[in-house]
Each structure stands twice: as structure tokens, then as C-alpha cells.
Amino acid sequence: MSVLWKSLRPLAFQLPPETAHDVAFAGLGAAQALPPLLRALAGRFRVEASSLRVRAFGLDFPTPVGLAAGFDKDARLLPLWHALGFGFVEVGTVTPLPQAGNPRPRLFRFVKQEALINRMGFNNGGAAALRARLLRLRERGRRPAFPIGINLGKNRLTPMPHAVADYMALYDTLKDLGDYFVINVSSPNTPGLRQLQEGTRLAEILDRLQQRNQGRRPLLLKVAPDLEDHQLDAAVAQCLDHRLAGIVATNTTTSREGIPADAPRRTEEGGMSGRPLRVRALDVVRRIHRAAGNRLAIVGVGGIANAEDAWECLRAGATLVQIYTAFVYEGPAAARNLAAGLRDRLAAEGFSSISAAVGGEN
Ligand SMILES: Cc1cc2nc3c(=O)[nH]c(=O)nc-3n(C[C@H](O)[C@H](O)[C@H](O)COP(=O)(O)O)c2cc1C
């Protein structure tokens, strides 16, 4: 943790979690508006090392450490994330129409456990606004030099039988603006969404999207950590059948394991993220890798807080990793620390590249 964040964090944590998020966003947004400051941040936080460069599903990643979906749903701070040392960002979840999400409070901190519970419910500005913002960024020459993924989800009010139409509409609106796309059927906060992870419903979504996509853009599936092993195996088989580029593993969990029984707010509805999720997410990565080998790229996410965690995830089979909750607890230096730690670990273990190390434990 940086010295500055050590002194700011107690102040930020006095605020309700979502207010702190909003204040941080405003502050980071102000920083982004000042090009010299952005350059200074990049000088301090970007880690350049040839060993960290990763090629995955046809894209070049400057480092394997990304910002997970949900943090910058509307793609407001892309140049800033680049300056802070992220190797890629997944924006969204975006839905076809804008929606407000669930009523506040909907985000809860568990500081001792370095965990969060959220039931945000895909609050976002909708596909047209995201399209306009990404176009503006491109026109102004401010689109950063790293891959930008777009995470797609259905509107809460779309009836389940029409869910596939939402994913198609999102793809059509955004297809030329994302470097890769993630089909999110694993958030616990949209009623019924997780049913789309299985059987014919999943087959229909993957089939229709791939027909439309014709291999133009890498498509990935984001899965829940709460799937039973046989459900996960079936999802992997479907990804292979439909020639998906990879799997993002995992989303938040409905489990509360790791949060003490007497902790206030433990029973809040929503998905849990952070430290207590790490072991399960790692198991899911390992299982996918064993089943699919290098036919599917794995983006490992869930409870990764330091370079050791990221290393373990890569060794279990992930080619890329993402963080969300660690950014809240570790602060703005989180991506830099992870990338620098991974670079040092690669060198110490005698690897010249990330890809040489991926899946090595299996
Ligand atoms: C407040 C919050 C909002 C999130 N929103 C989304 C989202 O919109 N779409 C999504 O696919 N995942 C979302 N996630 C899940 C994260 O992308 C990630 O999969 C999960 O938090 C596990 O990673 P972590 O332990 O590093 O936080 C959200 C997580 C949190 C904490």
C-alpha cells in the first residue's frame, strides 16, 4: 500500500462505500483532465517489461493485469487506468437501455476480510451512451494503447425469453468499439440471469452471437463461482463447441464463507468479492484449464490482491488476471504493484514470458 493511500484510506472508509467510490471517481476524473498529471502518473505507475507482454485471443496486452468489469461501467476513466498501470480494462456491464440499478445502500465493506458485498444491479448509462463515449475518445486520439473489453448484460426488465435479443442488440451497437466482448450471465443481482449459464439458453446466446460475429471479435463467457462442477464442465464444453475465445472466471459469489457469522451486514443480499473468494475462483480457473487446455484463454478474477495471488492464478491456467476489490483496499498503486511483482517473480523463476508460465502447475 502506498504511503499516500495509507493516510487517505481511513478518511475514505469513513464514507459510505458507494459515496467513497463516487468521490474517488470525481477525483480521478479531475486528474484525467490534466495531461501533465496523467503523464506524471504514467511515469510512476506503468511497468514496462517485455516479459509482461501477453498475446491472448489475437490481442496484445502490455501487462496481464486488468481492471475487472463493474468498476468503470460507462468507460469514463480509460486514460487514467492506463496511466495507473493497468494492462487492459473491461468496461460495463452495459445493458441495451440505461438503468438505475438497485436502491442504495447496495455496496457493503468488510474491511478486516478485505471483502465487499454488492447488489448494484447493472447501474449504467446504456449502450448508446457507451458507444458515444468510446467514439469520442477515439476521435480525440485519447483511446489508450491497451485492449478494452466490453461486458454485456441484459436489462432487468427484459423478460427472460427475450434475453438473447438484448445480447444481440448490444453486440450490434458496440461491435466496432470493443477489442473483446464478455457475455455476462453470472451476476447474482439481475433476477434469473444466472439461469442463462446453462443448457439450451446458453447455447442459443452463444450460437446467435457467433453467427453475427463471424469470428471478427473475441467473445468470452463470464461464469459464476457458484456453479457445481458438472455445470461448469458443461459451460466449458459449450464455449468450446461455439469456438469462444475464452472464459472470465469468476464473478462474485452468493456464498458468505469467510465472513464471520456475527458480522453485521453479512446477510445483505448480493455478490461477495475479495479475499474470501480467492480459493474458489482459483479452483474454477484450474478446472477450466484442465478441461480446455490452451483452447480457451482464461481471465482469472476473484480475490487477487497481490503478485503472489496473481502468480498462483497464472500457474493454475489463467493467461490474464483482473482485480476489482483489491483496488478498493490497496488503492491506486494496486495494478503497478501486481505487475512489478509478477515481473520479478518471472525473473526469479527463470521464465522469459508470462505465457511460458501459464498453467505450469498442472
Ligand atoms: C461493486 C461491484 C460491482 C461489480 N459489477 C460488475 C459488473 O457490472 N459486471 C461484472 O461482470 N462483474 C461485476 N463485478 C464483479 C467483478 O468484475 C469481479 O468479477 C469480482 O468482484 C471478483 O473480483 P475481485 O475479488 O477482485 O473483486 C462487480 C464487483 C463489485 C465489487
Tab-separated table of C-alpha atoms in Angstrom, residues 37-304:
chain	number	residue	atom	x	y	z
A	37	LEU	CA	-0.582	14.938	-14.346
A	38	LEU	CA	-1.572	11.915	-16.384
A	39	ARG	CA	1.950	11.743	-17.813
A	40	ALA	CA	3.442	12.023	-14.336
A	41	LEU	CA	1.205	9.215	-13.085
A	42	ALA	CA	2.165	7.026	-16.030
A	43	GLY	CA	5.836	7.654	-15.262
A	44	ARG	CA	5.265	6.479	-11.718
A	45	PHE	CA	2.799	3.627	-12.193
A	46	ARG	CA	3.284	2.000	-15.586
A	47	VAL	CA	5.554	-1.024	-15.506
A	48	GLU	CA	7.159	-1.689	-18.882
A	49	ALA	CA	8.780	-5.090	-19.243
A	50	SER	CA	8.962	-7.337	-22.281
A	51	SER	CA	8.382	-10.366	-20.043
A	52	LEU	CA	4.978	-8.987	-19.018
A	53	ARG	CA	3.657	-8.583	-22.547
A	54	VAL	CA	0.971	-11.098	-23.337
A	55	ARG	CA	-0.672	-12.079	-26.593
A	56	ALA	CA	-4.102	-13.568	-25.986
A	57	PHE	CA	-7.008	-14.173	-28.377
A	58	GLY	CA	-5.278	-12.163	-31.059
A	59	LEU	CA	-4.701	-9.065	-28.886
A	60	ASP	CA	-1.545	-7.597	-27.383
A	61	PHE	CA	-1.645	-6.804	-23.676
A	62	PRO	CA	1.176	-4.636	-22.237
A	63	THR	CA	0.735	-6.425	-18.897
A	64	PRO	CA	-1.608	-9.236	-17.814
A	65	VAL	CA	-3.195	-7.165	-15.005
A	66	GLY	CA	-6.609	-5.741	-15.876
A	67	LEU	CA	-9.400	-3.799	-14.202
A	68	ALA	CA	-12.431	-6.080	-13.786
A	69	ALA	CA	-15.917	-5.279	-15.053
A	70	GLY	CA	-18.151	-3.087	-12.949
A	71	PHE	CA	-15.626	-0.530	-11.738
A	72	ASP	CA	-15.830	1.745	-14.774
A	73	LYS	CA	-19.115	0.592	-16.255
A	74	ASP	CA	-19.503	3.625	-18.530
A	75	ALA	CA	-15.859	3.904	-19.686
A	76	ARG	CA	-15.285	7.289	-18.063
A	77	LEU	CA	-11.656	6.895	-16.961
A	78	LEU	CA	-9.824	4.822	-19.583
A	79	PRO	CA	-6.765	7.107	-19.975
A	80	LEU	CA	-6.453	7.183	-16.196
A	81	TRP	CA	-6.490	3.392	-15.820
A	82	HIS	CA	-3.757	3.238	-18.441
A	83	ALA	CA	-1.701	5.790	-16.506
A	84	LEU	CA	-2.179	3.803	-13.281
A	85	GLY	CA	-0.532	0.785	-14.873
A	86	PHE	CA	-3.406	-1.458	-15.917
A	87	GLY	CA	-2.729	-3.699	-18.910
A	88	PHE	CA	-6.377	-3.701	-20.027
A	89	VAL	CA	-9.828	-2.693	-18.827
A	90	GLU	CA	-13.189	-4.381	-19.106
A	91	VAL	CA	-15.921	-1.738	-19.208
A	92	GLY	CA	-19.604	-2.493	-18.478
A	93	THR	CA	-21.621	-4.329	-17.611
A	94	VAL	CA	-23.563	-2.344	-20.174
A	95	THR	CA	-27.228	-3.048	-20.874
A	96	PRO	CA	-29.150	-2.009	-24.021
A	97	LEU	CA	-31.139	0.686	-22.168
A	98	PRO	CA	-29.816	2.841	-19.337
A	99	GLN	CA	-30.901	1.661	-15.884
A	100	ALA	CA	-30.535	2.977	-12.342
A	101	GLY	CA	-29.757	-0.300	-10.611
A	102	ASN	CA	-30.994	-1.237	-7.151
A	103	PRO	CA	-31.796	1.348	-4.452
A	104	ARG	CA	-28.919	2.421	-2.179
A	105	PRO	CA	-27.339	1.185	0.010
A	106	ARG	CA	-26.209	-1.591	-2.295
A	107	LEU	CA	-22.478	-1.878	-1.559
A	108	PHE	CA	-21.030	-3.056	1.776
A	109	ARG	CA	-17.446	-3.201	3.065
A	110	PHE	CA	-15.878	-5.888	5.232
A	111	VAL	CA	-12.529	-4.264	5.933
A	112	LYS	CA	-10.966	-6.998	8.080
A	113	GLN	CA	-11.788	-9.650	5.489
A	114	GLU	CA	-10.886	-7.342	2.565
A	115	ALA	CA	-14.238	-8.245	1.044
A	116	LEU	CA	-17.253	-6.477	-0.425
A	117	ILE	CA	-20.871	-7.430	-0.896
A	118	ASN	CA	-22.662	-5.628	-3.706
A	119	ARG	CA	-26.064	-5.693	-5.312
A	120	MET	CA	-25.554	-2.751	-7.657
A	121	GLY	CA	-27.788	-4.335	-10.308
A	122	PHE	CA	-26.071	-3.122	-13.522
A	123	ASN	CA	-26.478	0.618	-12.946
A	124	ASN	CA	-25.185	2.056	-16.214
A	125	GLY	CA	-25.820	4.657	-18.887
A	126	GLY	CA	-26.840	2.179	-21.606
A	127	ALA	CA	-25.322	1.085	-24.902
A	128	ALA	CA	-25.874	4.282	-26.900
A	129	ALA	CA	-24.111	6.440	-24.291
A	130	LEU	CA	-21.208	3.992	-24.076
A	131	ARG	CA	-20.933	3.995	-27.853
A	132	ALA	CA	-20.853	7.808	-27.939
A	133	ARG	CA	-18.181	7.988	-25.226
A	134	LEU	CA	-15.916	5.398	-26.865
A	135	LEU	CA	-16.295	7.109	-30.242
A	136	ARG	CA	-15.379	10.500	-28.747
A	137	LEU	CA	-12.309	9.002	-27.128
A	138	ARG	CA	-11.218	7.541	-30.445
A	139	GLU	CA	-11.909	10.749	-32.397
A	140	ARG	CA	-9.858	12.781	-29.930
A	141	GLY	CA	-6.988	10.311	-30.182
A	142	ARG	CA	-7.290	9.568	-26.462
A	143	ARG	CA	-8.074	5.867	-26.657
A	144	PRO	CA	-5.252	4.306	-24.631
A	145	ALA	CA	-2.885	1.737	-26.113
A	146	PHE	CA	-4.304	-1.302	-24.364
A	147	PRO	CA	-7.190	-3.686	-25.066
A	148	ILE	CA	-10.645	-2.564	-24.000
A	149	GLY	CA	-13.189	-5.303	-23.354
A	150	ILE	CA	-16.916	-4.678	-23.158
A	151	ASN	CA	-19.002	-6.726	-20.733
A	152	LEU	CA	-22.598	-7.255	-21.912
A	153	GLY	CA	-25.699	-7.887	-19.783
A	154	LYS	CA	-29.478	-7.883	-20.132
A	155	ASN	CA	-31.742	-5.147	-18.814
A	156	ARG	CA	-33.532	-6.098	-15.617
A	157	LEU	CA	-36.944	-5.550	-17.203
A	158	THR	CA	-36.287	-7.640	-20.307
A	159	PRO	CA	-38.314	-10.849	-19.900
A	160	MET	CA	-36.068	-13.911	-19.743
A	161	PRO	CA	-37.257	-15.409	-23.063
A	162	HIS	CA	-36.055	-12.199	-24.785
A	163	ALA	CA	-32.639	-12.092	-23.121
A	164	VAL	CA	-30.871	-13.219	-26.283
A	165	ALA	CA	-32.224	-10.158	-28.115
A	166	ASP	CA	-30.541	-7.897	-25.545
A	167	TYR	CA	-27.145	-9.527	-26.129
A	168	MET	CA	-27.606	-9.231	-29.908
A	169	ALA	CA	-28.605	-5.572	-29.658
A	170	LEU	CA	-25.561	-4.820	-27.502
A	171	TYR	CA	-23.243	-6.579	-29.908
A	172	ASP	CA	-24.719	-4.701	-32.869
A	173	THR	CA	-24.356	-1.306	-31.177
A	174	LEU	CA	-20.830	-1.820	-29.876
A	175	LYS	CA	-19.145	-4.314	-32.212
A	176	ASP	CA	-16.646	-1.881	-33.713
A	177	LEU	CA	-15.673	-0.348	-30.361
A	178	GLY	CA	-14.627	-3.237	-28.140
A	179	ASP	CA	-11.451	-5.252	-28.618
A	180	TYR	CA	-13.181	-8.199	-26.975
A	181	PHE	CA	-16.650	-8.900	-25.594
A	182	VAL	CA	-17.745	-10.727	-22.466
A	183	ILE	CA	-21.142	-12.361	-22.218
A	184	ASN	CA	-22.137	-11.820	-18.617
A	185	VAL	CA	-24.631	-14.430	-17.466
A	186	SER	CA	-23.243	-14.703	-13.953
A	187	SER	CA	-24.153	-11.619	-11.932
A	188	PRO	CA	-26.294	-12.570	-8.920
A	189	ASN	CA	-28.031	-9.178	-8.954
A	190	THR	CA	-30.269	-9.471	-12.023
A	191	PRO	CA	-33.103	-11.881	-11.309
A	192	GLY	CA	-32.884	-15.025	-13.458
A	193	LEU	CA	-29.623	-14.026	-15.162
A	194	ARG	CA	-27.639	-16.979	-13.871
A	195	GLN	CA	-30.093	-19.412	-15.446
A	196	LEU	CA	-28.584	-18.345	-18.763
A	197	GLN	CA	-25.353	-20.142	-17.869
A	198	GLU	CA	-26.891	-23.491	-18.673
A	199	GLY	CA	-28.262	-25.711	-21.382
A	200	THR	CA	-30.217	-24.535	-24.368
A	201	ARG	CA	-30.454	-20.930	-23.205
A	202	LEU	CA	-26.680	-20.567	-23.186
A	203	ALA	CA	-26.393	-22.470	-26.473
A	204	GLU	CA	-28.848	-20.074	-28.104
A	205	ILE	CA	-26.990	-16.955	-26.944
A	206	LEU	CA	-23.576	-18.262	-27.991
A	207	ASP	CA	-24.879	-19.589	-31.273
A	208	ARG	CA	-26.662	-16.397	-32.321
A	209	LEU	CA	-23.812	-14.136	-31.234
A	210	GLN	CA	-21.191	-16.177	-33.027
A	211	GLN	CA	-23.296	-16.274	-36.201
A	212	ARG	CA	-23.467	-12.488	-36.128
A	213	ASN	CA	-19.844	-12.059	-35.075
A	214	GLN	CA	-18.330	-14.431	-37.664
A	215	GLY	CA	-15.067	-14.567	-35.750
A	216	ARG	CA	-14.498	-10.795	-36.036
A	217	ARG	CA	-14.050	-10.170	-32.312
A	218	PRO	CA	-13.033	-12.479	-29.462
A	219	LEU	CA	-16.076	-13.471	-27.398
A	220	LEU	CA	-15.674	-14.702	-23.820
A	221	LEU	CA	-18.130	-16.043	-21.244
A	222	LYS	CA	-18.067	-14.837	-17.612
A	223	VAL	CA	-19.040	-17.560	-15.164
A	224	ALA	CA	-20.124	-17.655	-11.522
A	225	PRO	CA	-18.019	-19.336	-8.852
A	226	ASP	CA	-21.182	-20.994	-7.533
A	227	LEU	CA	-21.656	-23.401	-10.436
A	228	GLU	CA	-21.430	-27.066	-9.477
A	229	ASP	CA	-18.507	-28.814	-11.149
A	230	HIS	CA	-20.730	-30.585	-13.679
A	231	GLN	CA	-22.400	-27.271	-14.591
A	232	LEU	CA	-19.011	-25.666	-15.078
A	233	ASP	CA	-17.852	-28.572	-17.245
A	234	ALA	CA	-20.976	-28.195	-19.369
A	235	ALA	CA	-20.370	-24.446	-19.764
A	236	VAL	CA	-16.760	-25.110	-20.815
A	237	ALA	CA	-17.962	-27.664	-23.374
A	238	GLN	CA	-20.376	-25.117	-24.808
A	239	CYS	CA	-17.631	-22.486	-25.054
A	240	LEU	CA	-15.515	-24.983	-26.987
A	241	ASP	CA	-18.428	-26.007	-29.214
A	242	HIS	CA	-19.139	-22.407	-30.080
A	243	ARG	CA	-15.474	-21.527	-30.555
A	244	LEU	CA	-15.386	-18.872	-27.876
A	245	ALA	CA	-12.029	-17.208	-27.257
A	246	GLY	CA	-12.096	-17.722	-23.514
A	247	ILE	CA	-13.726	-17.616	-20.111
A	248	VAL	CA	-13.631	-14.955	-17.400
A	249	ALA	CA	-13.579	-16.796	-14.073
A	250	THR	CA	-15.177	-15.672	-11.829
A	251	ASN	CA	-17.951	-13.269	-10.970
A	252	THR	CA	-18.967	-12.609	-7.331
A	253	THR	CA	-20.345	-15.384	-5.105
A	254	THR	CA	-23.568	-15.763	-3.171
A	255	SER	CA	-21.609	-17.678	-0.509
A	256	ARG	CA	-20.696	-15.860	2.726
A	257	GLU	CA	-17.889	-18.240	3.678
A	258	GLY	CA	-15.008	-16.258	5.117
A	259	ILE	CA	-17.181	-13.560	6.685
A	260	PRO	CA	-17.760	-14.189	10.400
A	261	ALA	CA	-21.310	-15.239	11.309
A	262	ASP	CA	-21.730	-12.266	13.634
A	263	ALA	CA	-20.512	-9.620	11.179
A	264	PRO	CA	-23.217	-7.006	10.682
A	265	ARG	CA	-24.338	-6.812	7.050
A	266	ARG	CA	-23.221	-10.374	6.334
A	267	THR	CA	-26.758	-11.261	5.349
A	268	GLU	CA	-27.149	-8.381	2.901
A	269	GLU	CA	-28.271	-9.708	-0.445
A	270	GLY	CA	-25.761	-9.597	-3.285
A	271	GLY	CA	-22.485	-10.997	-4.513
A	272	MET	CA	-19.366	-11.216	-2.373
A	273	SER	CA	-15.943	-10.372	-3.790
A	274	GLY	CA	-12.404	-10.025	-2.479
A	275	ARG	CA	-10.173	-12.220	-0.313
A	276	PRO	CA	-12.736	-14.857	0.722
A	277	LEU	CA	-13.494	-15.583	-2.945
A	278	ARG	CA	-9.898	-16.304	-3.918
A	279	VAL	CA	-9.665	-20.034	-3.296
A	280	ARG	CA	-12.909	-20.896	-5.085
A	281	ALA	CA	-12.091	-18.682	-8.064
A	282	LEU	CA	-8.679	-20.337	-8.293
A	283	ASP	CA	-10.299	-23.798	-8.290
A	284	VAL	CA	-12.588	-22.740	-11.117
A	285	VAL	CA	-9.623	-21.481	-13.166
A	286	ARG	CA	-7.806	-24.760	-12.573
A	287	ARG	CA	-10.800	-26.872	-13.577
A	288	ILE	CA	-11.370	-24.903	-16.776
A	289	HIS	CA	-7.712	-25.184	-17.705
A	290	ARG	CA	-7.679	-28.931	-17.122
A	291	ALA	CA	-10.729	-29.328	-19.343
A	292	ALA	CA	-9.817	-26.941	-22.137
A	293	GLY	CA	-6.020	-26.646	-22.097
A	294	ASN	CA	-4.973	-23.835	-24.366
A	295	ARG	CA	-8.129	-23.983	-26.488
A	296	LEU	CA	-9.705	-21.361	-24.216
A	297	ALA	CA	-7.885	-18.368	-22.736
A	298	ILE	CA	-8.761	-17.839	-19.088
A	299	VAL	CA	-9.056	-14.437	-17.448
A	300	GLY	CA	-8.659	-15.160	-13.735
A	301	VAL	CA	-10.514	-12.861	-11.321
A	302	GLY	CA	-11.648	-13.172	-7.739
A	303	GLY	CA	-9.784	-12.223	-4.585
A	304	ILE	CA	-6.474	-11.433	-6.254
